[in-house]
Amino acid sequence: MKNQFFYRLMMLLVASGLMISCNKGREAKTGSGSGAIASNAAERVYIAPGEYDEFYAFLSGGFSGQMSVYGLPSGRMLKVIPVFSQDAEKGYGYNEETKPMLMTSFGFVPWDDSHHPDISQTNGELDGRWVFINGNNTPRIARVSLETFETEEIIEIPNSGGNHSSSFVTENTEYVVANTRFSVPIPQRDMPIADYKGNFQGTASFVSVDQETGHMDIAFQILLPGFNYDLAHPGRGKSHGWFFFTTYNTEEANTLLEVNASQSEKDFIAAVNWKKAEEYVKAGKGTKMAVDYAHNIYDEHTHMATHTMKKEVLVLDPRELEGLVYFLPTPKSPHGCDVDPTGEYIIGNGKLSTDLTAHSFTKMLAAIEAKNFEGEAYGLPILKFEDVLGGTVKQPGLGPLHTEFDDQGNAYTTFFISSEVVKWKVGTWEVIDRKPTYYSVGHLMIPGGNSRKPYGKYLLAMNKITKDRYLPTGPEMNHSAQLYDITGEKMELLLDFPVIGEPHYAAGIPADKIKSRSKQIYKLEDNNHPYKTLNEKDAKVVRTGNEVHIYMTTIRSHFAPDNIEGIKVGDKVYFHVTNLEQDFDVPHGFAIMGAQNAELLVMPGQTETLYYEPTKVGVYPFYCTDFCSALHQEMQGYIRISAAGSNVPLKWSLGETTPGPNQPASEASETN
């Protein structure tokens, strides 16, 4: 009865909290210089034309499956990086080069739910080489190059259901780590869902990262009890070598979790000793388990992706290997799991708790050494709450979710129910300040706030509800981000702006760590695409049976070839388009009437391929979709489609004074 009463009380507080926050928002909007936004805020977020923002912010796209890049403090959107979802704007997932990036053990999956970006680190500091992001629905981790701002690699995570506590990196990017949100049968098999308890399991996956190439590989997986694993962060400094994951549903309910998974007063933070795991792996421990999972890599020299299916992973069972996993009791249904820059405190944000709990790493080690356990869960030791407690922030707000840190020893926590960000002092546990958000804030981000070196100037809050903040756009509005100045004792709201999808998290880094290394062109001499055409005089059309390859170039402001005849209904046609430009920011587009996929957007020096299967007789135009010069409108061509079985000869034009060779359709085995 007590738990049911507590649950109902929290639901009432949810409703009242939203009403209060909405009223706060309306009050702030009616003020004149004394509301939430000070009168000089516009000056502090203004970036003059031609000037650069101070920070890059990489926001997850949630249900869009993408990642977006914003400049801070302006809030200007700089780019959308396609990752797990097809993107018709760039041809990602539509062109032949990137289709393999979206292959999985389930086949071609052109969408995912992207949640948590994290930037690579060296010695616990952001280094600006790569940003990693997880796919939650079909468990995957992607690596995006911060030289090209393109997705270079995606690896599928087997033995997982809902890849939520991911993707977070260790402080030298030794590993990108993932854990399953939904426990599942391992290995997967047909069994009654009602038999969940004791039969379903989770896995913590440690994905190694090659420090030169960035290439990923699943080094090992650690089996865990069948709880839900929510979020995670690595140890740093003194706690480097450990990883921490929040759990909920330690009740192992399999239906109506909103009630049945909220019974226990405490759930756990799972502390995983990955240095110990490495020792076991080196000693030959663990079991190879047969699984199927995809590993897809994009090569910037061939401009092509390859798709490989892998067949096994190494699995460690902590019930048999002592010292791998310990449970830290944490109130109640914790969501965020955050580690301060020193590595001493592990913050558990209990969604249904009125307090914030800070565990002490030093006390945790002492309790493990003394074997002060209060029990076990499936053979894994549970430490005593009092033995590992480092401090408590008393009643800071309602519905705590996530905590980040600045460079002055302060922490900042989001509160979903009371719609606010609360600033408190690490070590003294006193609340310093609180500011409303609009509304129902989830994650927050301080550039470098999940590293040993935060850049404590701005805080970005990512909010779930946007009503009355912008002009209405029907029943659904874009989610919002809000920027706060945190340089003083009191936080100050500077800006809010709409965002793409549902950003669950963001990663921020000083622009100077990236912008000077950003690639501007792909050098033609480095283009190793098998269907490249590096000079328009070499453009050609080649038929083999019913397969036709068009070797095409594009440059301001024409295609070569620009008129093509002898193509027949039912042919399989591949347009291999090479952009001959060697000038920064001059991509060319390519689109053809009747194509059933998307356009191409080809960067300078790059080759991309559009597959086209003509279905109707006629003459159809193709053209450049990216405005590239004063003669952009003249950048076009035609393809003539004849009936299947016709004898129209294959021919093409390289310009009005350079007719291309002819090839009779009957000479199907010959090429030009």
XYZ file of C-alpha atoms in Angstrom, residues 57-649:
593
model
C 27.491 20.877 -29.927
C 26.588 17.416 -31.243
C 22.965 16.569 -30.440
C 21.399 13.173 -30.835
C 18.364 13.070 -33.086
C 16.371 10.526 -31.087
C 13.654 9.098 -33.290
C 15.147 10.802 -36.368
C 18.087 8.395 -36.180
C 20.510 11.197 -37.020
C 22.910 13.553 -35.252
C 22.776 17.327 -35.629
C 25.547 19.875 -35.138
C 24.894 23.290 -33.615
C 27.151 26.229 -32.857
C 27.171 27.614 -29.336
C 26.333 30.175 -28.143
C 24.377 31.141 -31.277
C 22.214 28.019 -31.475
C 22.717 27.999 -35.260
C 22.318 24.583 -36.844
C 25.478 23.813 -38.817
C 24.802 20.347 -40.208
C 22.739 17.186 -39.940
C 24.956 14.093 -39.989
C 23.098 11.005 -41.245
C 23.955 7.995 -39.112
C 21.306 5.301 -38.688
C 18.573 6.652 -40.969
C 18.455 7.206 -44.697
C 18.858 10.853 -45.655
C 17.456 11.883 -49.020
C 19.197 15.266 -48.805
C 22.637 13.672 -48.978
C 21.744 10.352 -50.581
C 23.009 8.530 -47.470
C 21.559 5.042 -47.329
C 20.227 5.471 -50.875
C 23.418 5.565 -52.924
C 25.258 2.323 -53.570
C 28.281 3.434 -51.527
C 26.420 3.905 -48.226
C 23.673 1.282 -48.408
C 26.003 -1.237 -46.682
C 26.235 1.099 -43.653
C 22.630 0.269 -42.751
C 22.937 -3.510 -42.980
C 22.328 -5.543 -39.810
C 21.736 -9.150 -38.825
C 18.068 -8.400 -39.551
C 18.882 -7.193 -43.064
C 18.720 -3.608 -44.311
C 17.428 -1.413 -41.458
C 17.176 2.230 -42.611
C 16.198 3.778 -39.264
C 17.126 3.821 -35.605
C 16.603 5.744 -32.393
C 19.842 7.631 -31.709
C 20.460 8.651 -28.106
C 23.875 9.426 -26.625
C 26.809 11.001 -28.483
C 30.205 10.957 -26.789
C 33.467 12.487 -28.046
C 36.759 10.586 -28.018
C 39.189 11.371 -25.204
C 42.900 11.267 -24.481
C 44.032 11.353 -20.844
C 40.487 12.124 -19.842
C 40.227 15.221 -22.058
C 38.250 15.648 -25.264
C 40.526 15.250 -28.281
C 38.143 15.962 -31.168
C 38.936 12.894 -33.284
C 35.601 11.094 -33.340
C 32.140 11.235 -31.893
C 30.344 7.974 -31.120
C 26.577 7.531 -30.951
C 24.262 4.615 -30.233
C 21.298 3.148 -32.040
C 18.804 2.116 -29.382
C 16.266 0.088 -31.367
C 18.496 -2.206 -33.411
C 21.503 -2.241 -31.066
C 24.346 -0.455 -32.835
C 27.204 1.961 -32.206
C 28.398 4.383 -34.882
C 31.651 6.286 -35.192
C 31.568 9.685 -36.909
C 34.790 11.300 -38.119
C 35.231 14.875 -36.918
C 37.509 15.498 -39.874
C 34.816 14.786 -42.484
C 31.676 14.950 -40.276
C 30.570 11.694 -41.909
C 29.642 8.329 -40.437
C 32.630 6.048 -40.980
C 31.674 2.911 -39.081
C 28.688 1.122 -37.542
C 28.936 -2.040 -35.471
C 25.932 -4.028 -34.316
C 25.773 -5.142 -30.674
C 24.576 -8.759 -30.307
C 23.031 -10.290 -27.170
C 21.274 -7.001 -26.518
C 17.762 -5.611 -26.524
C 17.629 -1.819 -26.558
C 21.143 -0.370 -26.613
C 20.417 2.496 -24.212
C 23.306 2.893 -21.763
C 25.583 3.629 -24.684
C 27.750 5.008 -26.249
C 30.184 6.224 -23.605
C 33.966 6.161 -23.904
C 36.714 5.421 -21.425
C 39.171 8.223 -20.783
C 41.691 7.136 -23.407
C 39.037 5.845 -25.810
C 40.201 2.320 -25.095
C 36.554 1.253 -25.277
C 33.155 2.474 -26.266
C 30.780 0.771 -23.852
C 27.161 -0.321 -24.233
C 24.614 -2.062 -22.056
C 21.209 -3.498 -22.811
C 18.079 -1.624 -21.758
C 15.748 -4.598 -22.217
C 17.099 -7.887 -20.959
C 16.468 -10.771 -23.350
C 17.082 -14.530 -23.544
C 20.811 -15.126 -24.120
C 21.332 -16.823 -26.460
C 18.105 -15.752 -28.144
C 15.488 -18.499 -28.295
C 11.765 -19.117 -28.318
C 10.461 -19.100 -24.736
C 7.421 -17.804 -22.805
C 7.681 -14.132 -21.823
C 6.127 -15.068 -18.472
C 9.346 -16.968 -17.709
C 11.333 -13.692 -17.779
C 12.528 -13.753 -14.185
C 15.761 -15.660 -13.821
C 15.944 -16.530 -17.511
C 16.459 -13.209 -19.283
C 19.835 -11.467 -19.045
C 21.647 -8.259 -19.902
C 25.105 -7.677 -21.318
C 27.719 -4.983 -20.880
C 29.605 -4.799 -24.184
C 33.124 -3.378 -24.369
C 33.936 -2.282 -27.911
C 37.634 -1.647 -28.495
C 38.783 1.309 -30.627
C 41.944 1.283 -32.738
C 43.765 4.486 -31.835
C 45.057 5.065 -35.367
C 42.081 4.192 -37.552
C 39.228 4.344 -35.047
C 38.051 0.909 -36.169
C 35.874 -0.850 -33.611
C 35.651 -4.469 -32.487
C 33.714 -6.159 -29.696
C 36.483 -7.128 -27.286
C 34.229 -8.883 -24.764
C 30.762 -8.924 -23.247
C 29.934 -9.363 -19.552
C 26.728 -11.225 -18.680
C 24.490 -9.464 -16.146
C 21.240 -10.300 -14.339
C 17.990 -9.660 -16.175
C 17.411 -6.093 -14.986
C 16.957 -3.014 -17.182
C 20.233 -1.099 -17.610
C 19.576 2.567 -18.138
C 22.589 4.872 -18.398
C 26.304 4.786 -17.783
C 29.538 6.681 -17.379
C 33.171 5.640 -17.094
C 35.393 6.089 -14.122
C 38.060 8.733 -14.558
C 41.197 9.694 -12.713
C 41.323 7.485 -9.619
C 38.376 5.372 -10.841
C 39.755 4.826 -14.355
C 39.372 1.132 -15.116
C 35.786 0.983 -13.853
C 32.458 1.580 -15.550
C 29.163 2.361 -13.840
C 25.644 1.513 -15.044
C 22.287 2.374 -13.488
C 19.647 -0.317 -13.250
C 15.912 -0.295 -12.787
C 13.367 -3.099 -12.703
C 15.436 -5.133 -10.285
C 12.025 -6.670 -9.569
C 12.348 -8.329 -13.012
C 8.776 -7.492 -13.953
C 7.749 -8.204 -17.512
C 4.448 -6.296 -17.681
C 3.141 -2.874 -16.592
C 6.581 -1.740 -15.491
C 5.379 1.714 -14.415
C 3.907 0.035 -11.333
C 5.557 -3.356 -11.093
C 9.113 -2.065 -11.562
C 8.719 0.643 -8.900
C 8.266 -1.534 -5.840
C 11.771 -1.683 -4.405
C 13.045 1.244 -2.362
C 16.434 0.832 -3.997
C 17.714 -0.435 -7.293
C 21.412 -0.581 -8.187
C 24.358 1.011 -9.871
C 26.406 -1.819 -11.360
C 30.154 -1.168 -10.924
C 32.116 -3.092 -13.573
C 35.878 -3.557 -13.265
C 36.947 -3.657 -16.916
C 40.660 -3.746 -16.043
C 39.978 -7.007 -14.215
C 38.024 -8.203 -17.265
C 41.082 -7.539 -19.430
C 43.151 -9.706 -17.093
C 40.689 -12.554 -17.432
C 40.656 -12.204 -21.233
C 44.463 -12.251 -21.324
C 44.413 -15.389 -19.177
C 42.161 -17.104 -21.698
C 39.003 -16.993 -19.617
C 35.530 -16.547 -21.042
C 33.504 -18.439 -23.623
C 33.136 -17.878 -27.340
C 29.444 -17.583 -28.150
C 28.057 -18.018 -31.662
C 26.130 -14.914 -32.739
C 25.517 -12.971 -35.930
C 26.206 -9.239 -36.008
C 27.076 -6.686 -38.661
C 30.231 -4.608 -38.950
C 30.122 -1.861 -41.590
C 33.037 0.426 -42.494
C 33.187 3.391 -44.886
C 36.534 4.052 -46.601
C 37.082 7.714 -47.494
C 39.611 6.749 -50.205
C 37.365 4.338 -52.093
C 34.295 6.371 -51.039
C 32.582 3.027 -50.456
C 31.289 1.103 -47.467
C 31.753 -2.604 -46.878
C 29.411 -4.831 -44.905
C 30.711 -7.869 -43.004
C 28.815 -10.348 -40.849
C 30.712 -11.545 -37.782
C 29.992 -14.841 -36.101
C 31.098 -14.880 -32.459
C 31.814 -12.842 -29.348
C 33.778 -13.528 -26.196
C 31.467 -13.652 -23.155
C 32.585 -13.365 -19.515
C 30.319 -14.670 -16.750
C 30.960 -12.666 -13.528
C 29.437 -15.449 -11.430
C 32.450 -17.531 -12.354
C 35.039 -14.723 -12.483
C 35.418 -12.973 -9.144
C 35.807 -9.211 -8.912
C 34.124 -8.192 -12.159
C 30.800 -6.749 -10.995
C 29.482 -5.226 -7.749
C 26.100 -3.675 -7.051
C 25.732 -0.325 -5.263
C 22.178 0.122 -3.842
C 20.719 3.368 -5.190
C 17.296 4.999 -4.592
C 14.850 4.696 -6.509
C 14.573 3.710 -10.194
C 17.775 5.616 -11.011
C 18.117 7.012 -14.526
C 21.331 8.993 -15.011
C 24.650 7.665 -13.760
C 27.306 10.370 -13.717
C 30.913 10.565 -12.489
C 32.498 13.829 -11.368
C 35.750 15.050 -13.007
C 37.918 13.734 -10.154
C 36.480 10.233 -10.475
C 35.604 10.084 -6.763
C 31.833 10.477 -6.841
C 29.298 8.416 -8.763
C 25.957 10.226 -8.842
C 22.759 8.177 -8.987
C 19.735 10.143 -10.157
C 16.764 8.239 -8.738
C 13.707 9.253 -10.782
C 11.350 8.475 -7.888
C 13.649 9.638 -5.109
C 13.445 12.991 -3.356
C 17.228 13.035 -2.813
C 20.341 12.787 -4.986
C 22.799 10.068 -3.986
C 26.567 10.351 -4.405
C 28.535 7.132 -3.995
C 32.187 7.338 -3.006
C 34.644 5.380 -5.141
C 37.177 5.317 -2.305
C 34.599 3.893 0.086
C 33.495 1.411 -2.549
C 37.027 0.010 -2.858
C 37.334 -0.211 0.924
C 34.021 -2.053 1.202
C 35.067 -4.491 -1.515
C 38.406 -5.086 0.189
C 36.648 -5.744 3.506
C 33.986 -7.880 1.770
C 31.253 -5.867 3.493
C 28.382 -7.256 1.467
C 24.722 -7.241 2.439
C 23.768 -10.012 0.060
C 23.969 -10.942 -3.574
C 21.955 -10.801 -6.774
C 22.403 -13.884 -8.925
C 25.758 -14.525 -7.308
C 27.030 -10.936 -7.634
C 27.885 -9.038 -4.417
C 25.671 -6.202 -3.177
C 27.546 -3.601 -1.145
C 25.964 -1.920 1.868
C 24.400 1.431 1.032
C 25.868 3.181 4.109
C 29.363 1.835 3.376
C 29.577 3.430 -0.076
C 27.560 6.610 0.504
C 29.636 9.715 -0.216
C 26.946 12.321 0.312
C 23.331 13.287 -0.281
C 21.755 16.349 -1.836
C 18.562 16.703 0.179
C 15.290 17.367 -1.657
C 16.768 19.320 -4.566
C 13.733 18.890 -6.849
C 11.276 16.437 -8.363
C 12.226 13.760 -10.876
C 16.032 13.985 -11.107
C 17.437 12.601 -14.354
C 20.967 13.678 -15.293
C 23.972 15.465 -13.819
C 26.904 17.274 -15.466
C 29.841 19.158 -13.960
C 31.678 22.432 -14.464
C 35.334 23.333 -13.828
C 34.664 24.899 -10.405
C 33.525 21.834 -8.458
C 29.822 22.357 -9.118
C 27.260 19.900 -10.403
C 24.062 20.575 -12.346
C 21.084 18.210 -12.327
C 17.947 18.216 -14.446
C 14.563 17.644 -12.829
C 11.909 16.442 -15.231
C 8.847 16.840 -13.023
C 9.586 20.287 -11.615
C 11.073 21.429 -14.975
C 14.283 22.952 -13.718
C 18.055 22.752 -13.599
C 19.558 22.770 -10.098
C 23.156 23.742 -9.319
C 24.800 22.191 -6.261
C 28.250 21.886 -4.744
C 30.128 18.589 -4.956
C 31.393 17.654 -1.499
C 29.185 19.967 0.592
C 25.998 18.788 -1.188
C 24.349 22.207 -0.803
C 21.994 23.625 -3.411
C 23.381 26.881 -4.845
C 20.861 27.877 -7.500
C 17.923 26.670 -9.554
C 16.475 27.885 -12.832
C 13.275 26.845 -14.628
C 13.318 25.127 -18.016
C 10.499 25.147 -20.560
C 9.454 22.312 -20.206
C 10.125 18.824 -18.821
C 13.860 18.796 -19.226
C 15.668 15.520 -19.892
C 19.396 15.589 -20.554
C 21.744 18.505 -20.148
C 25.220 19.141 -21.496
C 28.203 21.203 -20.393
C 31.019 21.049 -22.981
C 33.465 18.514 -21.579
C 31.153 17.936 -18.606
C 31.625 14.179 -18.773
C 35.429 14.376 -18.858
C 38.286 15.342 -16.535
C 38.330 18.832 -18.070
C 34.923 20.502 -18.326
C 34.607 23.857 -20.052
C 32.304 25.508 -17.538
C 30.862 28.381 -19.545
C 27.566 27.157 -20.956
C 24.945 24.603 -20.049
C 22.564 23.253 -22.675
C 19.247 21.818 -21.459
C 17.260 19.563 -23.811
C 13.532 19.721 -23.175
C 10.745 17.329 -24.107
C 7.814 19.749 -24.312
C 7.803 23.048 -26.200
C 4.240 24.340 -25.984
C 3.882 28.147 -25.981
C 7.602 28.718 -26.690
C 7.352 29.121 -30.477
C 4.750 29.776 -33.134
C 2.407 26.751 -33.118
C 2.840 24.151 -35.858
C -0.142 21.885 -35.314
C -0.408 19.148 -32.683
C 3.336 18.482 -32.627
C 6.206 20.919 -32.212
C 9.939 20.392 -32.390
C 11.666 19.778 -29.108
C 13.762 22.623 -27.738
C 17.189 23.290 -26.333
C 17.903 26.092 -23.891
C 21.288 27.686 -23.299
C 22.353 28.946 -19.860
C 25.357 31.015 -18.855
C 26.963 29.287 -15.841
C 30.014 31.496 -15.358
C 28.561 33.209 -12.277
C 27.147 31.894 -9.039
C 23.660 32.183 -10.523
C 22.715 30.568 -13.818
C 21.210 32.763 -16.502
C 18.972 31.663 -19.362
C 20.288 33.136 -22.624
C 18.569 31.436 -25.524
C 16.209 28.735 -26.620
C 15.928 27.210 -30.090
C 14.108 24.283 -31.743
C 16.024 21.115 -32.506
C 15.735 18.082 -34.782
C 14.065 14.940 -33.476
C 14.207 14.227 -29.770
C 17.699 14.981 -28.501
C 18.451 12.674 -25.602
C 21.958 13.894 -24.998
C 24.634 16.113 -26.502
C 28.402 16.374 -26.522
C 30.142 19.741 -26.695
C 33.735 20.675 -27.501
C 35.651 23.907 -28.157
C 35.591 24.703 -31.858
C 39.374 25.178 -31.913
C 39.863 21.461 -31.283
C 38.112 20.578 -34.548
C 37.780 23.384 -37.080
C 41.433 23.577 -38.205
C 41.430 19.846 -39.026
C 38.121 19.802 -40.876
C 38.490 18.317 -44.359
C 37.591 20.700 -47.197
C 37.910 18.491 -50.284
C 38.688 14.934 -51.265
C 41.821 15.021 -53.412
C 41.210 13.518 -56.829
C 44.603 11.819 -56.779
C 43.538 9.938 -53.642
C 40.228 8.770 -55.134
C 40.378 4.963 -55.283
C 36.737 4.340 -56.117
C 36.566 1.441 -58.609
C 34.203 3.434 -60.875
C 35.880 6.827 -60.650
C 36.306 9.086 -63.680
C 39.048 11.647 -63.119
C 38.845 13.415 -66.486
C 35.690 14.110 -68.456
C 37.294 12.863 -71.683
C 37.241 9.436 -70.009
C 33.508 9.563 -69.357
C 31.753 6.610 -70.958
C 28.828 4.208 -70.900
C 29.501 0.465 -70.641
C 26.935 -2.287 -71.168
C 27.286 -5.933 -70.126
C 24.048 -7.777 -70.748
C 21.279 -5.774 -69.105
C 23.683 -4.041 -66.713
C 24.819 -0.545 -67.708
C 27.514 1.486 -65.971
C 27.653 5.212 -66.701
C 31.016 6.762 -65.816
C 30.032 10.414 -65.371
C 31.823 13.577 -64.315
C 30.368 16.776 -62.993
C 31.939 20.221 -62.822
C 30.607 23.752 -63.034
C 28.382 23.685 -65.021
C 27.848 20.501 -66.997
C 27.743 16.711 -66.879
C 29.750 14.381 -69.086
C 28.108 12.529 -70.667
C 25.038 14.748 -70.861
C 22.925 12.833 -73.437
C 22.659 9.046 -73.273
C 20.736 6.738 -75.622
C 20.372 2.998 -75.983
C 19.118 2.319 -72.456
C 16.155 -0.082 -72.314
C 13.264 -0.726 -69.967
C 14.386 -3.314 -67.417
C 18.071 -2.414 -67.595
C 19.995 -2.089 -64.347
C 21.678 1.290 -64.665
C 24.403 2.637 -62.394
C 25.314 6.328 -62.572
C 28.857 6.623 -61.139
C 29.229 10.385 -60.664
C 32.634 11.928 -59.890
C 32.760 15.561 -58.808
C 35.875 17.027 -60.457
C 35.815 20.210 -58.367
C 38.795 20.801 -56.094
C 37.322 23.859 -54.439
C 35.985 23.885 -50.869
C 32.198 23.811 -50.444
C 31.273 23.114 -54.066
C 29.292 19.867 -54.014
C 27.181 18.853 -56.993
C 23.865 17.087 -56.896
C 22.486 14.517 -59.301
C 18.864 13.481 -59.737
C 16.984 11.769 -62.543
C 13.286 11.593 -63.235
C 11.816 8.196 -62.372
C 14.511 7.089 -59.929
C 12.991 5.304 -56.955
C 15.532 6.305 -54.351
C 16.955 9.820 -53.862
C 19.453 12.315 -55.207
C 23.190 12.155 -54.909
C 25.107 14.944 -53.198
C 28.717 14.497 -54.295
C 31.509 16.317 -52.478
C 34.532 17.762 -54.354
C 36.782 14.884 -55.441
C 34.250 12.220 -54.434
C 32.509 9.490 -56.438
C 28.981 8.300 -55.646
C 26.630 5.890 -57.398
C 22.894 6.106 -58.065
C 21.087 2.922 -59.075
C 18.338 3.451 -61.651
C 15.946 0.903 -63.127
C 13.910 2.451 -65.956
C 10.274 1.335 -66.134
C 8.842 3.571 -68.880
C 9.775 4.337 -72.473
C 10.598 8.006 -73.026
C 13.221 10.726 -72.745
C 13.880 11.806 -69.164
C 15.969 14.669 -67.799
C 18.648 14.576 -65.148
C 20.081 17.661 -63.480
C 22.204 19.092 -60.671
C 20.207 19.587 -57.474
C 22.747 21.760 -55.637
C 22.967 25.361 -56.820
C 26.599 25.572 -57.847
C 27.089 28.506 -60.221
C 25.331 31.202 -62.229
C 24.726 28.546 -64.906
C 23.338 25.987 -62.479
C 20.014 25.846 -64.340
C 21.894 24.860 -67.501
C 23.487 21.901 -65.757
C 21.348 19.102 -67.151
C 21.172 16.134 -69.501
C 18.800 13.564 -70.967
C 18.545 9.793 -70.971
C 16.552 8.043 -73.681
C 14.731 4.899 -72.576
C 13.702 2.492 -75.324
C 11.540 -0.605 -75.130
C 12.967 -3.849 -73.847
C 14.443 -5.807 -76.756
C 14.878 -2.735 -78.964
C 17.957 -2.303 -81.166
C 18.611 1.356 -80.402
C 22.409 1.637 -80.307
